[in-house]
Coordinates of C-alpha atoms and ligand atoms in Angstrom, one line a residue:
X1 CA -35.1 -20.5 23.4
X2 CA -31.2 -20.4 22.4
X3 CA -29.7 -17.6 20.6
X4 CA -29.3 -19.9 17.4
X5 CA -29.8 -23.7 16.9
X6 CA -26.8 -24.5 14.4
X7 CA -23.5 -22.9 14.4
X8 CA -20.6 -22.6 13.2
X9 CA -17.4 -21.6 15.0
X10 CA -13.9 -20.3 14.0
X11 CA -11.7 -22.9 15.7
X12 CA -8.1 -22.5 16.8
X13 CA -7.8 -25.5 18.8
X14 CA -6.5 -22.7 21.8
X15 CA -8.5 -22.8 25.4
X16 CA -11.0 -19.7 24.4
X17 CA -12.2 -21.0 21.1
X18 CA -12.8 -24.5 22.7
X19 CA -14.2 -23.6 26.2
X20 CA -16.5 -21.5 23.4
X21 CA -17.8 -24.7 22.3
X22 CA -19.4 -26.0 25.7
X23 CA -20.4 -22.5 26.3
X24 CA -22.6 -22.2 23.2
X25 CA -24.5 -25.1 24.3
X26 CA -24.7 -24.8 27.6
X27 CA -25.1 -20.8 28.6
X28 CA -26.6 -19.6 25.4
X29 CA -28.4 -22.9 24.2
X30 CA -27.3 -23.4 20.9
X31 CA -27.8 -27.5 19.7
X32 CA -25.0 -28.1 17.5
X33 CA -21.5 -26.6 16.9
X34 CA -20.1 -26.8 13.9
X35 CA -16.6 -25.9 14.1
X36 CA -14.1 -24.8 11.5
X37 CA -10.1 -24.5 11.6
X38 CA -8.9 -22.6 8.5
X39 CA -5.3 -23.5 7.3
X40 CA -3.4 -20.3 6.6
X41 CA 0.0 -21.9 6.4
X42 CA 0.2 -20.9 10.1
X43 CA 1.9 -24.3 10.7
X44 CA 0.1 -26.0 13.3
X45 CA -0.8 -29.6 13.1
X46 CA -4.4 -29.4 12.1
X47 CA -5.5 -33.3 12.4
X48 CA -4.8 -32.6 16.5
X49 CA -7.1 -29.7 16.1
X50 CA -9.9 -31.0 14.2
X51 CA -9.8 -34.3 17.4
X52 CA -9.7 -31.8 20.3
X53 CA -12.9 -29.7 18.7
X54 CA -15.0 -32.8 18.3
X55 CA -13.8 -33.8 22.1
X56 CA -15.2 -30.4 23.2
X57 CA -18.1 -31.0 22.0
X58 CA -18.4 -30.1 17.8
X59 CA -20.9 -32.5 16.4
X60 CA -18.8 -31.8 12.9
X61 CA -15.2 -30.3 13.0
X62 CA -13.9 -28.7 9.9
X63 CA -10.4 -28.3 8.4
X64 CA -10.4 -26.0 5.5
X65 CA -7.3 -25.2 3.5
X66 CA -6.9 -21.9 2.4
X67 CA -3.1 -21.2 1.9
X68 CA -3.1 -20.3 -1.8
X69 CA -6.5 -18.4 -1.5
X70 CA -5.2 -16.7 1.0
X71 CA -1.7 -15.7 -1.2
X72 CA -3.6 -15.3 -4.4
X73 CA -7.1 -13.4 -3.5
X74 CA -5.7 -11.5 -0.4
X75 CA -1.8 -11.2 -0.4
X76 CA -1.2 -10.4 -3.8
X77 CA -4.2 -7.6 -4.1
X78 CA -2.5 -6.2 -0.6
X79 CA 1.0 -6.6 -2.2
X80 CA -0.2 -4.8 -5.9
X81 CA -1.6 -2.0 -3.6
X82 CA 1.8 -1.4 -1.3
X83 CA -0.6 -1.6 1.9
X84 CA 1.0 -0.6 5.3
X85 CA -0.8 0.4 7.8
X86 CA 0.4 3.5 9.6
X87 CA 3.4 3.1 7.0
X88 CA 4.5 -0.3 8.3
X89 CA 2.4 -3.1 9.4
X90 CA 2.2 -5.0 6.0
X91 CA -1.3 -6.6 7.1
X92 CA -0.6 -10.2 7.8
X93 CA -3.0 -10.8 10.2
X94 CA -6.0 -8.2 9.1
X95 CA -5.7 -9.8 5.9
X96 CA -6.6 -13.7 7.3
X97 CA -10.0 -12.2 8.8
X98 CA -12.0 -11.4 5.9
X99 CA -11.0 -14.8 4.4
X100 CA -11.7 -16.8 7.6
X101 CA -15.6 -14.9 8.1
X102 CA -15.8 -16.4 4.1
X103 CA -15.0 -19.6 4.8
X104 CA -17.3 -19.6 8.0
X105 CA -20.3 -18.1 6.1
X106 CA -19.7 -20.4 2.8
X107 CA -19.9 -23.2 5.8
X108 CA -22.7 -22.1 7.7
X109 CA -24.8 -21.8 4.4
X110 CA -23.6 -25.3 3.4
X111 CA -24.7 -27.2 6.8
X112 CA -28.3 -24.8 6.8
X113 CA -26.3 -22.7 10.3
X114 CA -28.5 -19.9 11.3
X115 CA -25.1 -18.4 13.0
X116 CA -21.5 -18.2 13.1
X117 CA -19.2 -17.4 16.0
X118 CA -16.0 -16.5 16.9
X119 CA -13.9 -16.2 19.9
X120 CA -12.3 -12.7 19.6
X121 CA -12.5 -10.2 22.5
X122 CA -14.0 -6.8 22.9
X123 CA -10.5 -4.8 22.5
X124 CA -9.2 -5.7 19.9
X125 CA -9.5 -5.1 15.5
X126 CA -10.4 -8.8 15.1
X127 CA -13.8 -8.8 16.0
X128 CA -14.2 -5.7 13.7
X129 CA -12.8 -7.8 10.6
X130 CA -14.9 -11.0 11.0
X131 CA -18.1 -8.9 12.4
X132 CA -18.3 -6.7 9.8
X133 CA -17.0 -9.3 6.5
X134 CA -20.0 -11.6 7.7
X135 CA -22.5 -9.0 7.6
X136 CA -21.2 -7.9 4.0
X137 CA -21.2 -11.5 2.9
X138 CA -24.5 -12.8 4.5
X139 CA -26.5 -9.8 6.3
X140 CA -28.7 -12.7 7.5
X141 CA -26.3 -14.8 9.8
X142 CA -26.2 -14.1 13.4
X143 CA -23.1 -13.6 14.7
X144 CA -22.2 -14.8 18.5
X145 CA -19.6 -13.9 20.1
X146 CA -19.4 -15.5 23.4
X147 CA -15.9 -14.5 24.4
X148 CA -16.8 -10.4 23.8
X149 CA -19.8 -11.6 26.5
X150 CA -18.6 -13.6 29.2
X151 CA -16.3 -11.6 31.4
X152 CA -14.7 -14.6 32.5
X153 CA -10.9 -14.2 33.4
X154 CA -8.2 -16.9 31.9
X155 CA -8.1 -18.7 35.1
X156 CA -12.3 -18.6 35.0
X157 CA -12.4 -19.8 31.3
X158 CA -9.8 -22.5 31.9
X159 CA -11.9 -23.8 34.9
X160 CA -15.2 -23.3 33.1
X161 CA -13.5 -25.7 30.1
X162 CA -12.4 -28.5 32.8
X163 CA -15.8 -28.8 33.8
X164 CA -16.6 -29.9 30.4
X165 CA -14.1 -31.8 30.0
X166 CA -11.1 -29.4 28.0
X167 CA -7.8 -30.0 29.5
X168 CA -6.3 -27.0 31.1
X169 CA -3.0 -25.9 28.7
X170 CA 0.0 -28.3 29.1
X171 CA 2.6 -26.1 28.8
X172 CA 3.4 -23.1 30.6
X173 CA 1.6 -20.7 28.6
X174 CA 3.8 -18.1 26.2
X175 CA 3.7 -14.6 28.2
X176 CA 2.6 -13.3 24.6
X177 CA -0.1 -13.1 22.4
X178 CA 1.0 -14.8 18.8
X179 CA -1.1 -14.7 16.0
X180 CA 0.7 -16.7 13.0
X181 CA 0.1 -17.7 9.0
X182 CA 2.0 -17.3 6.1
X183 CA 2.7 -14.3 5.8
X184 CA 3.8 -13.6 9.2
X185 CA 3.6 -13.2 12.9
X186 CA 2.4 -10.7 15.2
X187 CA 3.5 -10.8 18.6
X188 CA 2.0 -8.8 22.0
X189 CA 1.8 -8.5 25.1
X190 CA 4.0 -9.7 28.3
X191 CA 7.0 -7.0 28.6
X192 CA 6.2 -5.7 25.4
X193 CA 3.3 -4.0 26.5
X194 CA 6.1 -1.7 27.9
X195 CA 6.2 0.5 25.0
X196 CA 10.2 1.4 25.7
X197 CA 11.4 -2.7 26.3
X198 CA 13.3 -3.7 23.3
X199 CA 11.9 -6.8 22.3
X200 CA 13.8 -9.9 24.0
X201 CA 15.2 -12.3 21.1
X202 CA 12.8 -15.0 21.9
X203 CA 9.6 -13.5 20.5
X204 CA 11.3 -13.6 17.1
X205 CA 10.8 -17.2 14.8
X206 CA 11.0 -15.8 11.2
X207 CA 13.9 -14.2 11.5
X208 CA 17.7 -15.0 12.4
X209 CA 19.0 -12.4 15.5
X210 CA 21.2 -9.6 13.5
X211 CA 24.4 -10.9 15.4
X212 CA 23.6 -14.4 13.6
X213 CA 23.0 -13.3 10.0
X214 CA 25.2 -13.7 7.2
X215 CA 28.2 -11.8 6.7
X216 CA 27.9 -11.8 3.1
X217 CA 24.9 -9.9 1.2
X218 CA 22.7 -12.2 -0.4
X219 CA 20.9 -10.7 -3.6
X220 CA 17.1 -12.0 -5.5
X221 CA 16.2 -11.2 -7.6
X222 CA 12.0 -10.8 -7.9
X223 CA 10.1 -10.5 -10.6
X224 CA 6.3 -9.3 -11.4
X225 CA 4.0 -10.0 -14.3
X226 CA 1.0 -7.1 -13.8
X227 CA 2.0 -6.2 -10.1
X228 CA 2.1 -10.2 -8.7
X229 CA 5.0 -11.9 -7.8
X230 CA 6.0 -14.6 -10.4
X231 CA 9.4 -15.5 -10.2
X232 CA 12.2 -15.9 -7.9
X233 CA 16.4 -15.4 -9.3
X234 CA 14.5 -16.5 -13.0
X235 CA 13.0 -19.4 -11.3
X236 CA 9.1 -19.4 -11.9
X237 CA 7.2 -20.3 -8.5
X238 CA 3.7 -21.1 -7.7
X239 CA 2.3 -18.3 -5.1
X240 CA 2.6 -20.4 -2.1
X241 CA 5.8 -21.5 -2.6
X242 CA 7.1 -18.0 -3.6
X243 CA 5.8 -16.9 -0.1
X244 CA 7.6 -19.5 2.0
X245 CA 11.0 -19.4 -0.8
X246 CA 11.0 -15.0 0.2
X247 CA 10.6 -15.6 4.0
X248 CA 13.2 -18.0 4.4
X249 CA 15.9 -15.8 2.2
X250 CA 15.0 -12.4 4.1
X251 CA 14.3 -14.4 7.5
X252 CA 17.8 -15.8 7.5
X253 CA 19.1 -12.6 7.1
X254 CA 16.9 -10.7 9.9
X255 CA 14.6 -8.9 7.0
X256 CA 11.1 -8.4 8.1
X257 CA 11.3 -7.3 11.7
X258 CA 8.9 -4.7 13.0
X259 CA 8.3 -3.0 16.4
X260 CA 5.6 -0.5 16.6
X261 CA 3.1 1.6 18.7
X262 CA 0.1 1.4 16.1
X263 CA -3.7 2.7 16.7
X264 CA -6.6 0.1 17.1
X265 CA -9.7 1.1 15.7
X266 CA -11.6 0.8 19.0
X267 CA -9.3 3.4 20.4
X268 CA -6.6 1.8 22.4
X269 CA -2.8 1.9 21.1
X270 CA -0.9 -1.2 21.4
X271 CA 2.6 -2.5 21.1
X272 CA 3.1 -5.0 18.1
X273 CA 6.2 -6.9 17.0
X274 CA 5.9 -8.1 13.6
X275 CA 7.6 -10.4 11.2
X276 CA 6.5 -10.0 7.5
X277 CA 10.0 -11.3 5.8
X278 CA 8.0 -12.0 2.4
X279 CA 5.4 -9.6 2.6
X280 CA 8.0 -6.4 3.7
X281 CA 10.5 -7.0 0.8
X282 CA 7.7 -7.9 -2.0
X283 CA 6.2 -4.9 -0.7
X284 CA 9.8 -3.1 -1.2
X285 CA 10.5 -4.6 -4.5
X286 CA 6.9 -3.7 -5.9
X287 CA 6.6 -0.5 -5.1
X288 CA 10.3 -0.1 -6.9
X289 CA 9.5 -1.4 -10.3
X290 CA 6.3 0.5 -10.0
X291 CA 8.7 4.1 -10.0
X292 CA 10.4 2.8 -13.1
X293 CA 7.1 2.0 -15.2
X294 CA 4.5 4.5 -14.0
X295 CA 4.1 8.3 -14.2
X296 CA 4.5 10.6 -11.9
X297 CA 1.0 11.8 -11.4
X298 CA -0.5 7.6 -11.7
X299 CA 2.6 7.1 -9.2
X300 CA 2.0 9.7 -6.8
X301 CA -1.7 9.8 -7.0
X302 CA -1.7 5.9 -6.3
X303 CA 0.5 6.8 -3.2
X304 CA -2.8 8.3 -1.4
X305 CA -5.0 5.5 -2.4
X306 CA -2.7 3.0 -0.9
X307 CA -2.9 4.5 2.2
X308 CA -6.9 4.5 2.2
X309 CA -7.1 1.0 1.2
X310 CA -4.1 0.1 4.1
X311 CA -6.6 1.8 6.2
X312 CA -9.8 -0.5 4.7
X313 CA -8.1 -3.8 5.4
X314 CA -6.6 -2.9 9.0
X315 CA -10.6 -1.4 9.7
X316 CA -12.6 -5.1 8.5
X317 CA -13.9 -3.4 5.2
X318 CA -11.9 -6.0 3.2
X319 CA -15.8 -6.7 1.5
X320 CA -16.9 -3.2 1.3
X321 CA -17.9 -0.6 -1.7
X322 CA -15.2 1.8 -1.6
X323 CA -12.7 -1.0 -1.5
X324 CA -13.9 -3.0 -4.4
X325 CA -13.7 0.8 -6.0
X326 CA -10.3 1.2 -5.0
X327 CA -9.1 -2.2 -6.4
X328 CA -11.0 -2.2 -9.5
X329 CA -8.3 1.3 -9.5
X330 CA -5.4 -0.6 -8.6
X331 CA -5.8 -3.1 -11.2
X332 CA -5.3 -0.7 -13.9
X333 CA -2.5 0.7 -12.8
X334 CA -0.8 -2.3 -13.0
X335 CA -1.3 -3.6 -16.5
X336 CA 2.6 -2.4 -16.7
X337 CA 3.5 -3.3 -14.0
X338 CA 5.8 -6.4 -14.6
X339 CA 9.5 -6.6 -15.1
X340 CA 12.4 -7.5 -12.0
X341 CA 13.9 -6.1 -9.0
X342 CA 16.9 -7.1 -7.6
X343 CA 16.8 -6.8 -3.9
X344 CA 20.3 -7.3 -1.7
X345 CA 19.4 -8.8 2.0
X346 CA 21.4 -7.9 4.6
X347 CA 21.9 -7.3 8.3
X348 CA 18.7 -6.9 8.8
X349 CA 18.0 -4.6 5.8
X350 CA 16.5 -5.2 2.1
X351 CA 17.6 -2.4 -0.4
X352 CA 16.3 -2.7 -3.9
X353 CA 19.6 -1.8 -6.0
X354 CA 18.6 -2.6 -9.7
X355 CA 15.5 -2.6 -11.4
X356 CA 14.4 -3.2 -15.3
X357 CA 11.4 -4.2 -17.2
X358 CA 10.3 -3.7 -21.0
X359 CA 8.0 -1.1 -19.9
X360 CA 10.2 1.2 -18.7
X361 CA 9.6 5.0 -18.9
X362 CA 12.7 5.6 -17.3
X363 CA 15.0 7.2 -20.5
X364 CA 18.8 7.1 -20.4
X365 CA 18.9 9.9 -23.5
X366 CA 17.1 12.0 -21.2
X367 CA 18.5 11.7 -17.7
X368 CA 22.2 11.4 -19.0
X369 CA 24.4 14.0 -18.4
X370 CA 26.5 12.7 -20.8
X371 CA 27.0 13.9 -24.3
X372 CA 24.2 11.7 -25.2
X373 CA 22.1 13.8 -23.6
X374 CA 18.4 14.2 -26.5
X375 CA 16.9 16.8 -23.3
X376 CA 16.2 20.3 -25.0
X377 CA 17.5 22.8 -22.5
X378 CA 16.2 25.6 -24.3
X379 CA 12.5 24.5 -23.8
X380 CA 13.6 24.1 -20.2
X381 CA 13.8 27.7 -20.0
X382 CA 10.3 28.5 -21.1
X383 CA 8.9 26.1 -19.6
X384 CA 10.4 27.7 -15.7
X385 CA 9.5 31.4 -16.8
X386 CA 5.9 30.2 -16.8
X387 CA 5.9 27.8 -14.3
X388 CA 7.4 30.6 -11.5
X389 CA 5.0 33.0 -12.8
X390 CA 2.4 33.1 -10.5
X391 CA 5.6 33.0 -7.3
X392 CA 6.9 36.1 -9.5
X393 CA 3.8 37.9 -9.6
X394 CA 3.1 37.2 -6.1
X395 CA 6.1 38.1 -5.1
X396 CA 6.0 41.4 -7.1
X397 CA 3.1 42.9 -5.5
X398 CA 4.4 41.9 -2.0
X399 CA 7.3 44.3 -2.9
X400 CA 4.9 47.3 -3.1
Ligands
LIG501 N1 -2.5 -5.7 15.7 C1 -2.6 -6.6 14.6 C2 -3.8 -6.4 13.9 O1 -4.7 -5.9 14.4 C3 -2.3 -8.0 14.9 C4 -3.1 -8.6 16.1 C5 -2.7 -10.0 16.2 N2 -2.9 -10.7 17.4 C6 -2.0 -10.9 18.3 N3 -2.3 -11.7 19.3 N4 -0.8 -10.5 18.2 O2 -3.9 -6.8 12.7

């Protein structure tokens, strides 16, 4: 008796997800892999994929697109909430998973699977996203995860694949663990698992090297209809292309680069390069028009919420209750949320130097010092006596 008769598997057309096809078969007796490559504008060729799946062994190999999903349903939300994890890591790859395990649970129910799989290991947050998104989508999949089982090393799981047939890598593999799609790159491993190497220049794709940027500023100006990018310089774009337009202007000029020591959820710390040129200055430029149109207490009270929800996506609760709560928050704080930012790039740095919308609460007549100035000093005065009367009193009796 196998673990599960039909599955299907998230496919990357790399050695572990592939040697995972024979594996399924053979070790754990599965009779048919299904397997499925999800197109997250990571920019491999995906018809090469799709061919080496089926020569592993798939009985059906899958290609699904799911760029503009993937901007509209997951980046955007991310983007209207201002999520970094830990204060940086804009989410690029947390924010794939949860779409991937839909995609493989919308497939499994389709072809009658009684499992999914995926080829993540034990150490790291991936397994959390995809293991705990499938069980809020479809409680009643299995979900195998032969890689998280089979203690083979890379040498082992390349020779495991020959056997059946998988060629061993071509190419001298990278010396770094890449995980790429729209929205960015994360990069690990080799010498930047030494937590004081500076990143050599060769891990970076995104972005241009600071020595090789611009000498001139370049300026864009963004703008937002209800917290979602809409509009590029007054040029409308379509999400996708809005994505790919911001990466190239802030890539070019070295925006978007990230190095940090950030906390796994299973415990261990690791070293991460990142490069989110899109998502870092949308995420600038949003959370900038946002301090022009909201109050103070929506503003700052939405600050410890984003943090929270930052914290649900990096954990694999994209699917869960308290983050449905929290965007079904987030929504209605940006009903005003729409206007422009103009954003200067350069050297490596995005600044947001000008800001407008019709929704503006920001008032000239009362933040002038000019003589236009409509601010009542007198009520100022009042208003401090009372508001420093619980320090005065305080401070009174401390006196005795
Ligand atoms: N640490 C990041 C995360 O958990 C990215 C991991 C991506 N994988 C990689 N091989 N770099 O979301």
């Amino acid at each position: 008796m196998g673990r599960a008769k039909k599955v299907v598997l998230a496919y990357s057309g790399g050695v572990d997800t592939s040697v995972c096809i024979p594996y399924l078969q053979h070790e754990w007796g599965v009779e048919e892999v299904i397997t499925l490559a999800a197109d997250l504008g990571q920019g491999d060729e995906l018809a090469p994929i799709k061919e080496k799946a089926l020569n592993s062994g798939a009985s059906i190999s899958l290609v699904v697109d799911g760029i503009e999903t993937f901007v509209t349903d997951y980046a955007f939300p991310a983007i209207q909430a201002n999520a970094l994890y830990e204060n940086q890591y804009p989410l690029s790859t947390a924010l794939a998973r949860p779409l991937i395990a839909k995609m493989l649970v919308e497939a499994a129910e389709e072809y009658g699977a009684d499992a999914v799989a995926h080829g993540c290991t034990g150490k790291g947050n991936d397994q959390v996203r995809f293991d705990v998104s499938i069980a809020a989508l479809n409680p009643n999949l299995k979900v195998l995860t032969p890689a998280r089982e089979w203690g083979m090393s890379r040498e082992e799981t390349i020779a495991y694949g020959e056997k059946y047939g998988i060629p061993a890598p071509v190419k001298k593999s990278s010396p770094y663990s890449i995980d790429k799609n729209l929205l960015g790159r994360a990069i690990e491993a080799g010498v930047l698992e030494d937590p004081w190497a500076e990143p050599p220049e060769e891990v970076y794709e995104m972005t241009t090297a600071i020595a090789d940027t611009p000498d001139e500023p370049a300026y864009v100006e963004i703008s937002f209809e209800k917290g979602i990018p809409v509009a590029l310089n007054g040029t409308a774009y379509d999400p996708v292309a809005l994505i790919t337009e911001m990466n190239q202007l802030a890539g070019q000029h070295g925006v978007g680069r990230i190095d940090m020591i950030e906390n796994r959820l299973v415990g261990i710390k690791s070293r991460e390069i990142y490069e989110t040129p899109a998502l870092s200055v949308l995420i600038q430029a949003h959370r900038d028009l946002e301090s022009l149109v909201l109050t103070p207490d929506l503003s700052q009270y939405k600050r410890t919420l984003e943090e929270t929800y930052a914290k649900l996506v990096y954990n694999g609760q994209w699917y869960s209750p308290l983050k449905e709560a929290l965007d079904a928050f987030i929504q209605k704080t940006q009903e005003r949320v729409s206007g422009t930012v103009r954003v200067k790039l350069f050297k490596g740095l995005s600044s947001a130097v000008g800001r407008k919308s019709a929704n503006s609460i920001y008032s000239p007549d009362l933040a002038t010092y000019g003589a236009e100035d409509k601010f009542d000093h007198k009520a100022a005065e009042g208003f401090v006596y009372v508001w420093g009367l619980p320090t005065r009193v305080w401070a009174e009796v401390g006196r005795q």
